[in-house]
């Protein structure tokens, strides 16, 4: 009898977990021949799976990564999985404004097109500082991508209709921005939440600024995904998270679906400035839809990265 109960309990757990992890797949196989896609942090996790999907659709794919050897390895894997030879690495460290500027200079010299920019790279909550003196989360997740997108915006406009897809996280809702302390660096999880809220405001303000100019902008929560973000933490925490991720998180291939949907689908094109979850528009908490805050953050960010 005990054996029977164990089997029933295990089967129930299996189906509950399977149900919890159910997600939509983006099935549309729209071709991207002649288009160029740039993905930050495309050497692992969601970014790597997105790169495979873009390369399979015929796009020229550039993955912008901070570690050249990890990038080369990822390029080999993406080529193998997608069957495409048009995948290239470029060096970019989003924790350094100098590196972002150098990257954009060589990208604009080398590449004639930019059709889809995917701001994917991200740091989980860590209490560290960038060389420019910004908190690591805010610096990499928001400011690095802010500068990158602004410097590449002329090329995106030339190639219109073009898209910018920015990865955020549903955890944005646990924090608000403090304009007296944008570099808040006290509790790791909260630094992450704030940087991901900044990603949402950034994406909305970008949509507003580029309205009518052929560039559209989307913020994506990919779901909770079994990627390599735990590598920034201690070994025991990594082990614990492996178990939790195995039980509750979805594989990277599924995590990439909403990113691909926003990059490619005609349906998404109509919702510039929107927030997407599970391949459909989702509703943000009212404070995250405040256009005044989005504009204020944009202007503060311009000053921080010395664009003005
Ligand atoms: N996984 C989730 O559950 C989840 C949930 C919500 C949102 N997201 C978001 O999804 C995005 C992708 O994350 P992931 O889950 O795929 O994590 P991941 O596997 O850790 O990938 C993160 C990528 O960002 C790169 N990166 C980190 N710091 C960088 C820097 N200074 N310059 C350039 N690249 C840098 C990493 O490069 P290295 O390999 O060199 O470290 C890596 O390629 C992130 O923006 C994350 O916030 C993830």
XYZ file of C-alpha atoms and ligand atoms in Angstrom:
356
model
C 0.000 0.000 0.000
C 2.823 2.356 0.981
C 4.457 1.630 -2.385
C 1.199 2.515 -4.200
C 0.907 5.835 -2.316
C 4.505 6.690 -3.247
C 3.824 6.020 -6.919
C 0.603 8.094 -6.890
C 2.348 10.967 -5.065
C 5.298 10.884 -7.497
C 3.032 10.819 -10.556
C 0.916 13.690 -9.161
C 4.061 15.749 -8.484
C 5.327 15.000 -11.991
C 2.094 16.206 -13.644
C 1.769 19.261 -11.355
C 5.326 20.337 -12.232
C 4.683 19.677 -15.913
C 1.518 21.776 -15.728
C 3.343 24.594 -13.918
C 6.012 24.670 -16.608
C 3.583 24.736 -19.551
C 4.440 27.556 -21.966
C 3.574 28.733 -25.449
C 5.957 28.022 -28.307
C 6.352 30.591 -31.065
C 5.835 28.433 -34.131
C 5.875 31.034 -36.920
C 8.844 30.304 -39.166
C 9.220 33.787 -40.664
C 12.523 34.068 -42.575
C 15.066 36.751 -41.687
C 17.305 36.488 -44.762
C 19.286 39.680 -45.331
C 18.617 40.901 -41.775
C 21.221 41.432 -39.053
C 20.510 40.551 -35.446
C 22.717 41.667 -32.554
C 22.360 39.815 -29.239
C 24.205 40.925 -26.110
C 25.395 38.052 -23.918
C 24.573 35.528 -26.638
C 27.166 33.059 -25.354
C 24.895 31.361 -22.825
C 21.375 30.757 -21.575
C 18.431 32.508 -23.205
C 20.677 34.610 -25.461
C 22.346 31.546 -26.973
C 18.996 29.856 -27.700
C 17.714 33.088 -29.240
C 20.825 33.218 -31.439
C 20.142 29.666 -32.664
C 16.542 30.571 -33.575
C 17.619 33.731 -35.427
C 20.397 31.926 -37.327
C 17.958 29.134 -38.307
C 15.692 31.801 -39.849
C 18.556 32.967 -42.077
C 19.664 36.105 -40.197
C 23.245 37.266 -39.867
C 23.752 36.912 -36.111
C 26.314 38.761 -34.000
C 26.734 37.800 -30.384
C 28.312 40.517 -28.242
C 30.150 38.927 -25.323
C 32.701 39.977 -22.726
C 34.829 36.818 -22.887
C 36.263 36.052 -26.369
C 36.947 32.351 -25.679
C 33.401 31.727 -24.352
C 32.070 33.635 -27.357
C 34.075 31.509 -29.849
C 32.850 28.319 -28.198
C 29.235 29.536 -28.300
C 29.551 30.521 -31.976
C 30.657 26.959 -32.804
C 27.681 25.525 -30.903
C 25.163 27.971 -32.437
C 26.461 27.182 -35.949
C 26.195 23.460 -35.309
C 22.672 23.646 -33.884
C 21.287 26.108 -36.449
C 23.113 24.832 -39.530
C 24.045 28.450 -40.353
C 27.553 29.805 -40.974
C 26.474 33.442 -40.467
C 27.167 33.691 -36.736
C 29.939 35.993 -35.490
C 31.339 37.020 -32.108
C 32.243 40.548 -31.089
C 33.743 41.745 -27.811
C 31.594 43.866 -25.502
C 31.766 44.414 -21.764
C 28.602 46.189 -20.660
C 30.229 46.973 -17.316
C 32.522 49.450 -19.080
C 31.270 52.537 -20.918
C 34.581 52.638 -22.818
C 34.013 49.085 -24.050
C 30.432 49.932 -25.131
C 31.675 52.957 -27.084
C 34.522 50.962 -28.716
C 32.110 48.164 -29.582
C 29.627 50.531 -31.256
C 32.396 52.212 -33.219
C 33.618 48.936 -34.693
C 30.082 47.585 -35.156
C 29.029 50.664 -37.149
C 32.218 50.466 -39.258
C 31.855 46.749 -39.911
C 28.100 46.207 -40.231
C 25.914 47.946 -42.770
C 22.646 46.723 -41.190
C 21.044 46.365 -37.785
C 17.478 45.094 -37.922
C 16.987 43.542 -34.499
C 18.858 44.490 -31.324
C 18.312 42.123 -28.417
C 19.416 43.589 -25.067
C 19.726 40.219 -23.370
C 22.898 40.204 -21.241
C 22.297 40.491 -17.541
C 23.782 40.143 -14.093
C 21.759 38.710 -11.219
C 21.838 40.527 -7.882
C 25.487 40.987 -6.900
C 26.945 43.716 -4.725
C 29.740 44.927 -6.946
C 30.701 48.100 -8.804
C 31.651 48.742 -12.405
C 34.905 50.537 -13.273
C 32.830 53.633 -14.011
C 31.533 53.601 -10.432
C 27.992 52.310 -11.048
C 26.391 49.475 -9.122
C 27.040 46.318 -11.177
C 23.373 45.441 -11.752
C 22.266 48.947 -12.714
C 25.460 49.507 -14.745
C 25.340 46.303 -16.800
C 21.603 45.619 -17.023
C 20.456 49.175 -17.636
C 23.206 51.765 -18.313
C 25.356 49.560 -20.590
C 22.342 48.703 -22.747
C 21.102 52.298 -22.610
C 24.355 53.606 -24.093
C 24.603 50.741 -26.583
C 21.075 51.301 -27.918
C 21.525 55.071 -28.178
C 24.788 54.746 -30.105
C 23.261 52.170 -32.475
C 19.940 53.985 -32.899
C 20.948 55.798 -36.136
C 21.660 52.416 -37.778
C 18.369 50.971 -36.467
C 16.527 53.960 -37.974
C 18.318 53.530 -41.324
C 17.192 49.889 -41.395
C 13.585 50.564 -40.346
C 11.353 48.747 -39.698
C 13.642 47.537 -36.932
C 13.134 46.335 -33.376
C 14.758 46.535 -29.946
C 13.911 43.746 -27.522
C 15.002 44.197 -23.902
C 15.013 41.405 -21.339
C 13.456 42.317 -18.033
C 11.996 40.244 -15.187
C 8.615 40.024 -13.469
C 10.507 40.694 -10.218
C 10.511 44.379 -11.245
C 7.359 44.699 -9.119
C 9.177 44.300 -5.795
C 10.974 47.651 -6.008
C 10.630 51.246 -7.135
C 13.407 53.517 -8.415
C 14.960 55.985 -6.012
C 16.243 58.918 -8.075
C 18.375 60.059 -5.142
C 20.158 56.703 -5.259
C 19.908 55.072 -8.709
C 23.073 53.138 -7.844
C 21.405 51.494 -4.846
C 23.683 48.592 -3.876
C 22.510 47.241 -0.522
C 20.459 44.066 -0.954
C 21.461 41.975 -3.986
C 17.941 40.868 -4.923
C 16.609 44.428 -4.765
C 19.467 45.787 -6.914
C 18.422 43.241 -9.541
C 14.708 44.168 -9.282
C 15.504 47.865 -9.707
C 17.706 47.255 -12.740
C 14.936 45.192 -14.331
C 12.382 47.930 -13.593
C 14.785 50.357 -15.295
C 14.766 48.022 -18.343
C 10.974 48.406 -18.537
C 11.003 52.214 -18.305
C 13.845 52.294 -20.865
C 11.883 50.146 -23.306
C 8.762 52.318 -22.951
C 10.588 55.612 -23.372
C 12.492 54.236 -26.377
C 9.129 53.346 -27.980
C 7.894 56.889 -27.329
C 11.026 58.562 -28.732
C 11.093 56.416 -31.868
C 7.355 56.548 -32.567
C 6.774 57.074 -36.296
C 10.481 56.470 -37.062
C 10.146 52.759 -37.828
C 11.896 51.486 -34.684
C 9.766 49.560 -32.189
C 10.639 48.492 -28.666
C 9.525 45.623 -26.428
C 10.265 44.498 -22.865
C 10.219 40.734 -22.258
C 9.982 38.637 -19.123
C 11.259 35.242 -20.325
C 9.812 33.238 -17.419
C 12.023 31.594 -14.817
C 14.675 29.804 -16.791
C 17.323 27.106 -16.149
C 20.261 29.215 -17.312
C 23.731 29.828 -15.908
C 22.967 32.913 -13.783
C 23.754 30.988 -10.560
C 27.463 30.882 -11.532
C 27.853 34.266 -9.783
C 27.067 32.688 -6.381
C 28.626 30.265 -3.883
C 28.773 26.528 -4.612
C 26.140 25.498 -1.983
C 23.699 28.105 -3.341
C 24.345 26.847 -6.874
C 23.559 23.273 -5.778
C 20.341 24.350 -4.058
C 19.277 26.374 -7.094
C 20.015 23.456 -9.450
C 17.348 21.438 -7.631
C 14.848 24.311 -7.533
C 15.494 25.174 -11.189
C 15.090 21.550 -12.235
C 11.735 21.413 -10.466
C 10.197 24.773 -11.291
C 12.142 26.586 -14.028
C 11.808 26.051 -17.785
C 14.657 25.171 -20.190
C 16.440 28.011 -22.048
C 14.810 27.014 -25.342
C 11.394 27.803 -23.850
C 12.704 30.941 -22.122
C 13.776 32.255 -25.536
C 10.294 31.934 -27.096
C 8.896 35.339 -26.075
C 12.159 37.035 -27.122
C 11.858 35.402 -30.559
C 8.162 36.300 -30.714
C 8.865 39.992 -30.048
C 11.787 40.038 -32.484
C 9.937 38.428 -35.361
C 6.142 38.275 -35.159
C 3.807 40.693 -36.952
C 1.431 40.490 -33.984
C 4.001 41.955 -31.564
C 4.895 44.747 -34.003
C 1.647 46.493 -33.147
C 2.484 46.776 -29.437
C 5.602 48.947 -29.334
C 6.375 49.939 -25.739
C 4.634 46.816 -24.467
C 5.617 44.254 -21.854
C 5.430 40.623 -22.954
C 5.237 37.332 -21.100
C 4.673 33.885 -22.591
C 4.378 35.164 -26.194
C 1.628 37.693 -25.457
C 1.237 41.228 -24.096
C 0.997 41.358 -20.301
C -0.113 44.017 -17.853
C 2.395 45.930 -15.747
C 1.754 47.296 -12.267
C 0.558 50.952 -12.611
C 3.805 52.424 -11.171
C 5.779 50.671 -13.942
C 3.648 52.391 -16.589
C 4.417 55.908 -15.399
C 5.616 57.796 -18.501
C 6.927 60.636 -16.311
C 9.277 58.288 -14.450
C 10.376 56.672 -17.731
C 11.313 60.099 -19.149
C 13.066 61.112 -15.939
C 15.125 57.900 -15.946
C 16.044 58.421 -19.612
C 17.313 61.931 -18.889
C 19.212 60.809 -15.761
C 20.768 57.928 -17.741
C 21.864 60.306 -20.513
C 23.758 62.318 -17.909
C 25.244 59.225 -16.226
C 26.682 57.795 -19.462
C 27.652 61.294 -20.603
C 25.501 61.343 -23.747
C 24.589 64.951 -22.973
N 17.016 32.981 -15.996
C 15.904 33.527 -15.545
O 15.141 32.899 -14.802
C 15.550 34.938 -15.920
C 14.327 35.465 -15.464
C 13.981 36.763 -15.827
C 14.837 37.520 -16.618
N 16.023 36.985 -17.034
C 16.903 37.842 -17.857
O 17.266 37.159 -19.029
C 18.532 37.641 -19.501
C 19.426 36.476 -19.879
O 19.776 35.785 -18.691
P 20.036 34.230 -18.620
O 19.034 33.681 -17.706
O 20.174 33.637 -19.979
O 21.418 34.229 -17.817
P 22.912 33.764 -18.211
O 22.894 32.398 -18.782
O 23.712 34.030 -16.984
O 23.304 34.791 -19.369
C 23.661 36.105 -19.095
C 24.557 36.591 -20.203
O 24.906 37.948 -19.924
C 26.300 38.069 -20.106
N 26.882 39.170 -19.346
C 26.900 39.351 -18.003
N 27.595 40.442 -17.683
C 28.019 40.981 -18.859
C 28.800 42.103 -19.201
N 29.327 42.915 -18.270
N 29.043 42.364 -20.503
C 28.554 41.556 -21.469
N 27.832 40.455 -21.208
C 27.567 40.172 -19.914
C 26.863 36.742 -19.635
O 28.191 36.585 -20.096
P 29.244 35.625 -19.308
O 28.956 34.235 -19.798
O 30.560 36.154 -19.733
O 28.976 35.787 -17.836
C 25.868 35.798 -20.289
O 26.187 35.583 -21.636
C 19.083 38.531 -18.393
O 18.878 39.883 -18.736
C 18.227 38.159 -17.181
O 18.100 39.228 -16.270
C 16.398 35.720 -16.704
